[in-house]
Backbone as JSON, one array per atom type, in Angstrom:
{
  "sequence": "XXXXXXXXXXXXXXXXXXXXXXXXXXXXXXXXXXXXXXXXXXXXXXXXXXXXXXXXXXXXXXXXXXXXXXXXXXXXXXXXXXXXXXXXXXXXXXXXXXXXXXXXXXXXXXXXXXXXXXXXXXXXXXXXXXXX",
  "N": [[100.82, 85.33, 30.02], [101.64, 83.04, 32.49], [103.92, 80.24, 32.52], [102.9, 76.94, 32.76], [103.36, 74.32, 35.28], [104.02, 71.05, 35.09], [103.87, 68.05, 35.87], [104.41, 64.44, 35.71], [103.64, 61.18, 35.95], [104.9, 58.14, 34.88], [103.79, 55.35, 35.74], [105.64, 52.49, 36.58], [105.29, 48.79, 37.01], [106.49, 46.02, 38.06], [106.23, 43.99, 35.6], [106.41, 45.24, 33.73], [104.53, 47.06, 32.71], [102.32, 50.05, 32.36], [100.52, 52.59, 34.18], [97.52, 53.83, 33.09], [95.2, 56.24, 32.14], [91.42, 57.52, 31.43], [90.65, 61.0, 29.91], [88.32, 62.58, 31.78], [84.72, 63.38, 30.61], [83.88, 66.88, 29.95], [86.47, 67.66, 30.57], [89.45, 69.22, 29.09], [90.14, 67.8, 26.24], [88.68, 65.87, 26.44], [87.86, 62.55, 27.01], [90.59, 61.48, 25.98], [93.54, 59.49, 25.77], [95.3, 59.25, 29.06], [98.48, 59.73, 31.33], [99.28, 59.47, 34.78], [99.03, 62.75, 36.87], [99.97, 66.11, 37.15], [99.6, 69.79, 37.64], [101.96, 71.6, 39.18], [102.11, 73.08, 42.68], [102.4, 76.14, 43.89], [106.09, 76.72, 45.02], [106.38, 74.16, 45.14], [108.19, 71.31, 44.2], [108.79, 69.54, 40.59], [109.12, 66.51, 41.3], [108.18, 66.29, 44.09], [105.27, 66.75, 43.45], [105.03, 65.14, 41.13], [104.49, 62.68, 42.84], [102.35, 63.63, 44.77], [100.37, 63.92, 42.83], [100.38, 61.2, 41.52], [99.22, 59.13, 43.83], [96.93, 60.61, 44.48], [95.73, 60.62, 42.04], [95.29, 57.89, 41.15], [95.92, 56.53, 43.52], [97.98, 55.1, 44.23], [101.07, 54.77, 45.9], [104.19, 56.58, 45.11], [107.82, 56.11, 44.46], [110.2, 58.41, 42.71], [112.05, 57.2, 40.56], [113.47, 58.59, 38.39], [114.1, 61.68, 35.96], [112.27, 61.86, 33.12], [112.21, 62.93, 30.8], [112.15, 66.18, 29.75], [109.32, 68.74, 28.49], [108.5, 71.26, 26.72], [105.76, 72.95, 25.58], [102.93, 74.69, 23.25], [99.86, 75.47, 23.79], [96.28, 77.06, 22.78], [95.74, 77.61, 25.09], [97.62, 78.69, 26.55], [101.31, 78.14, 27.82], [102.95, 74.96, 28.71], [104.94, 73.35, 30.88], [105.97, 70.35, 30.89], [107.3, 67.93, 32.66], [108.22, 64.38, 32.79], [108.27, 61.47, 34.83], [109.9, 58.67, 35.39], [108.3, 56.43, 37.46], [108.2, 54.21, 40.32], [106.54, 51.69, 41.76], [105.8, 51.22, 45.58], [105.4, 49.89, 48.16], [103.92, 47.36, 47.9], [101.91, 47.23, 46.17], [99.43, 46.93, 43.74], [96.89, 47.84, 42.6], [95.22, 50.22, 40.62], [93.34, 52.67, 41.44], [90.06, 53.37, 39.91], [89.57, 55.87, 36.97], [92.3, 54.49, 35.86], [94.41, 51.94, 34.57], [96.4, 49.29, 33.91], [98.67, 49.18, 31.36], [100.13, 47.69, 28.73], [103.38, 48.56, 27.24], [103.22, 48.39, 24.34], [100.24, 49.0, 23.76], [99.91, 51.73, 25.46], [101.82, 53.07, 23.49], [99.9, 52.77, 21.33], [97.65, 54.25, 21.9], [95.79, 57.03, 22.58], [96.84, 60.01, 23.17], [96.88, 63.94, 24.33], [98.44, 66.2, 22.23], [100.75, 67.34, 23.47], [101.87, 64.83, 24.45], [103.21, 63.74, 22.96], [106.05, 63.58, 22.4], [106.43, 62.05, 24.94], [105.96, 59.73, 23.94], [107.52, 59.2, 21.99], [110.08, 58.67, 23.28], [109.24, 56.5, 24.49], [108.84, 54.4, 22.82], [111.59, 54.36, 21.8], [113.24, 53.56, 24.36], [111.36, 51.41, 26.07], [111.26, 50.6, 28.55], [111.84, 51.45, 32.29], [114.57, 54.04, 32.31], [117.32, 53.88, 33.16]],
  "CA": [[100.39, 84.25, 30.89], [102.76, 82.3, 33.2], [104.0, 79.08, 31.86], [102.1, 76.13, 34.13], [104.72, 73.29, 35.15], [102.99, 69.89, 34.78], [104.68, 66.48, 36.74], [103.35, 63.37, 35.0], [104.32, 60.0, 36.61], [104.94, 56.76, 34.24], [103.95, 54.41, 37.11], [106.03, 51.0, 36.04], [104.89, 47.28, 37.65], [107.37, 44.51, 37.62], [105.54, 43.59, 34.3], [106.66, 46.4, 32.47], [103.23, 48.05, 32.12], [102.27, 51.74, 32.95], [99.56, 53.14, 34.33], [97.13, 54.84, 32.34], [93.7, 56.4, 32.47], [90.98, 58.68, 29.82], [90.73, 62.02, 30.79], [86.94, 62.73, 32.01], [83.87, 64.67, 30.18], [83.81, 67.85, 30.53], [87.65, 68.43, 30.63], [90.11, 69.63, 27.59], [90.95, 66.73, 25.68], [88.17, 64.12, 27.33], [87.94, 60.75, 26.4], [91.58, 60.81, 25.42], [94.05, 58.69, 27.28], [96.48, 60.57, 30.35], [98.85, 59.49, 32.67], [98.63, 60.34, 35.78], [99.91, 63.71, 37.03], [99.14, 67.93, 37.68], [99.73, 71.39, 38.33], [102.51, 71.99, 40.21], [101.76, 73.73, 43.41], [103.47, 77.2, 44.0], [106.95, 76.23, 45.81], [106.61, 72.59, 44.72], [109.43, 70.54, 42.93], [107.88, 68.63, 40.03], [109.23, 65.4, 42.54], [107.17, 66.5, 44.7], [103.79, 67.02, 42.53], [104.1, 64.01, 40.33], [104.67, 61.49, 44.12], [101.42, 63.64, 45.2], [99.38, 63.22, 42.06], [99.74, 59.74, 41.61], [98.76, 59.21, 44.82], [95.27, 61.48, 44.18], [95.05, 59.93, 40.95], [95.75, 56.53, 41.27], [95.62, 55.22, 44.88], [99.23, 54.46, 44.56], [102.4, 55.69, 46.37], [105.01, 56.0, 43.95], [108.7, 56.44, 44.21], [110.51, 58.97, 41.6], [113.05, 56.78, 39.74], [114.32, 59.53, 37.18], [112.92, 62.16, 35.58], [113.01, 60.98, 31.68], [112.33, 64.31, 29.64], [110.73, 67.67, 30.13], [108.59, 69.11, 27.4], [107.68, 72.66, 26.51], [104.49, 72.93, 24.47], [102.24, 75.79, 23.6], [98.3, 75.12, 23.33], [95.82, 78.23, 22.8], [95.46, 78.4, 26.35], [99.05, 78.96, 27.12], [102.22, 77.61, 27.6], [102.97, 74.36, 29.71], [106.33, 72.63, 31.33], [105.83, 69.13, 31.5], [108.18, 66.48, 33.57], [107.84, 62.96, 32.67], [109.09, 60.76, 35.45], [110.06, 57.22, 35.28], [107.74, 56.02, 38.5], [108.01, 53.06, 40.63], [105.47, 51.21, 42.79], [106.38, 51.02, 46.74], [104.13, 49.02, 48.87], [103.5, 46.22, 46.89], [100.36, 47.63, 45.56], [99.4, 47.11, 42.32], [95.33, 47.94, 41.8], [95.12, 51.51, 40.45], [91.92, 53.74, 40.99], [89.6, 53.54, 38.17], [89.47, 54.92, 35.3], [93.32, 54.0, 35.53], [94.63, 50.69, 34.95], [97.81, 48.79, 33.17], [98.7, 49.03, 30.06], [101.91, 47.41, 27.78], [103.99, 49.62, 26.25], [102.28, 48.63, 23.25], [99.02, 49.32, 23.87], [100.18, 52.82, 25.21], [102.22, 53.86, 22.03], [98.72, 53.1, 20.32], [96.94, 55.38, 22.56], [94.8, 58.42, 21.65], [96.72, 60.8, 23.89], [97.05, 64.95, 23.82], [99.57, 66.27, 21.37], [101.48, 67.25, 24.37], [102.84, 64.02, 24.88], [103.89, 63.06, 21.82], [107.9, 63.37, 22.43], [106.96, 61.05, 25.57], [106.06, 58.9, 23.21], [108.76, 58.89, 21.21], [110.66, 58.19, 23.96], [109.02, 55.38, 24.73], [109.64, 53.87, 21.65], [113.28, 54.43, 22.29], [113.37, 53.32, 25.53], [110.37, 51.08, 26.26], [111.15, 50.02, 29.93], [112.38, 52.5, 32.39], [115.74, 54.98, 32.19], [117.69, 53.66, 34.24]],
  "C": [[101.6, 83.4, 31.25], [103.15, 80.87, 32.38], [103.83, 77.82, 33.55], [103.46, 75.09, 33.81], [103.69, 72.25, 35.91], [104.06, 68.62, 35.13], [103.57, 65.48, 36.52], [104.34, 61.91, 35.28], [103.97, 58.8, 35.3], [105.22, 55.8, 35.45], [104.25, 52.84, 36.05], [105.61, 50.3, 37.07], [106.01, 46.51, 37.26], [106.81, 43.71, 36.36], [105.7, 44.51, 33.38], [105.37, 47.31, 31.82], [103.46, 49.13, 33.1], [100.77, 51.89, 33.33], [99.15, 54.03, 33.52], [95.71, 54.9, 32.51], [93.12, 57.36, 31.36], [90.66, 59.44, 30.99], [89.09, 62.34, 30.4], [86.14, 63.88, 31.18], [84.24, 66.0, 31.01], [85.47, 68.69, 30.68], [88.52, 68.57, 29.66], [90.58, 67.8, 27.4], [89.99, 65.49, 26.22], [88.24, 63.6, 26.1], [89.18, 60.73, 25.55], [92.3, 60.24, 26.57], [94.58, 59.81, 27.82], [97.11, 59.91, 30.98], [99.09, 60.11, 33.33], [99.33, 61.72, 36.1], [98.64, 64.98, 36.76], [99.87, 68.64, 37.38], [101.14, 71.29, 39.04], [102.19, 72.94, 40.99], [102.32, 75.22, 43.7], [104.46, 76.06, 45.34], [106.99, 74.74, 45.94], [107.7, 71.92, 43.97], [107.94, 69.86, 42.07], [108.2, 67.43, 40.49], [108.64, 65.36, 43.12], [105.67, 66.3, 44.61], [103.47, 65.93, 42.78], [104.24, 62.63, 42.02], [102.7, 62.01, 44.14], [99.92, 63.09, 44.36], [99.1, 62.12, 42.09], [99.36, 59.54, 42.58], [97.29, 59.73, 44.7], [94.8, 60.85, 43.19], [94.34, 58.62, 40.81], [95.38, 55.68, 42.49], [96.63, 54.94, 45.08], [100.41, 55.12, 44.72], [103.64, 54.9, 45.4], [106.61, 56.62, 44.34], [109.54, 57.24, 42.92], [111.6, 58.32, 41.47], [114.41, 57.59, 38.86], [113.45, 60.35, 36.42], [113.74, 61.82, 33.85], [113.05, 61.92, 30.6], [111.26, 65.47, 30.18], [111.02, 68.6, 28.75], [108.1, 70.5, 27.6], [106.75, 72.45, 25.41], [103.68, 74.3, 25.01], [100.75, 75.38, 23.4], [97.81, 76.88, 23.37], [95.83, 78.69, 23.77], [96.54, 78.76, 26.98], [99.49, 78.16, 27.03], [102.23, 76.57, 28.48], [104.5, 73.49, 29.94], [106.06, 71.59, 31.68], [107.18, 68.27, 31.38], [107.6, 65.57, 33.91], [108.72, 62.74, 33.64], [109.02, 59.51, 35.09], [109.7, 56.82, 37.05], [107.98, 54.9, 38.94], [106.79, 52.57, 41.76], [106.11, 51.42, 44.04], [105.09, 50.26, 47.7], [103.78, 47.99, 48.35], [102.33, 46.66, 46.22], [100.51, 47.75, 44.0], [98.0, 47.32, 41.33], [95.2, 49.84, 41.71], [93.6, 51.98, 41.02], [91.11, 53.81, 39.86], [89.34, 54.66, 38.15], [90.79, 54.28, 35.03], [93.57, 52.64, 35.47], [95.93, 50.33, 34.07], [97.81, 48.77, 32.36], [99.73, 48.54, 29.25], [102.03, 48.83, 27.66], [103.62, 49.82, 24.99], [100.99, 49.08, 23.06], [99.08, 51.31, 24.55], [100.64, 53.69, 24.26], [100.91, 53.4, 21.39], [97.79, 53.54, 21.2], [96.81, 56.47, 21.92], [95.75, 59.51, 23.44], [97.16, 62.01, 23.23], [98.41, 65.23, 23.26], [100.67, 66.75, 22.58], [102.63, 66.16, 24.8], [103.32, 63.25, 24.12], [105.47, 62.64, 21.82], [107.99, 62.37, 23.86], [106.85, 59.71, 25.11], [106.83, 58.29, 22.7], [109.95, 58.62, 22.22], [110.23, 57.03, 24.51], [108.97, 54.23, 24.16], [111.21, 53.08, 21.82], [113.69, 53.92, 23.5], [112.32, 52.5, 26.53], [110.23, 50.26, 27.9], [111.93, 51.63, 31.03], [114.08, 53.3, 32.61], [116.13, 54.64, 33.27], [119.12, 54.7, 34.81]]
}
């Protein structure tokens, strides 16, 4: 099985919070948290993706800042390539889409999210505003 490549936006606010949302019944991992992000498309950059996701997710057009780490992980169902970006707002807009909404940095490092994103964790720790 192919290995899926996964673009996951850390949308920052001039307040230093992130966007974050729980991932819906019915899909692997519900009711834990997620930020936002997908699939990459065939012939997509993950630049590309994570701009479109948030956008689908969210409601909000996001500029890619930097990308801050990319993660290999295996789950039963296969393998996956995820690219964290360091997101910015553009438009002034700052009301997400529900279920998403703002969160500290603290209140994200005590988030219930999939073991997947544990090392963005730990980078967020380490680095709790964004990579500049």
């Amino acid at each position: 099985m192919p290995r899926k490549r996964i673009a996951i936006g850390l949308i920052w606010n001039n307040r230093g919070e992130i966007v974050v949302g729980q991932r819906a019944e019915g899909d692997s991992f519900a009711g834990f948290d997620e930020l936002p992000g997908g699939h990459c498309e065939e012939n997509e950059s993950p630049e590309d993706a994570v701009i479109r996701e948030c956008l689908e997710e969210t409601g909000l057009v996001v500029h890619v800042h930097k990308l801050r780490i990319v993660v290999e992980h295996t789950y039963e169902r296969g393998e996956l390539e995820l690219s964290f970006f360091d997101c910015l707002l553009l438009d002034g807009q700052d009301a997400p889409l529900s279920p998403f909404r703002w969160w500290s940095v603290d209140e994200v490092l005590g988030g219930k999210f999939p073991p997947a994103n544990e090392r963005i964790l730990e980078s967020l720790r380490e680095h709790p505003a964004p990579i500049v």
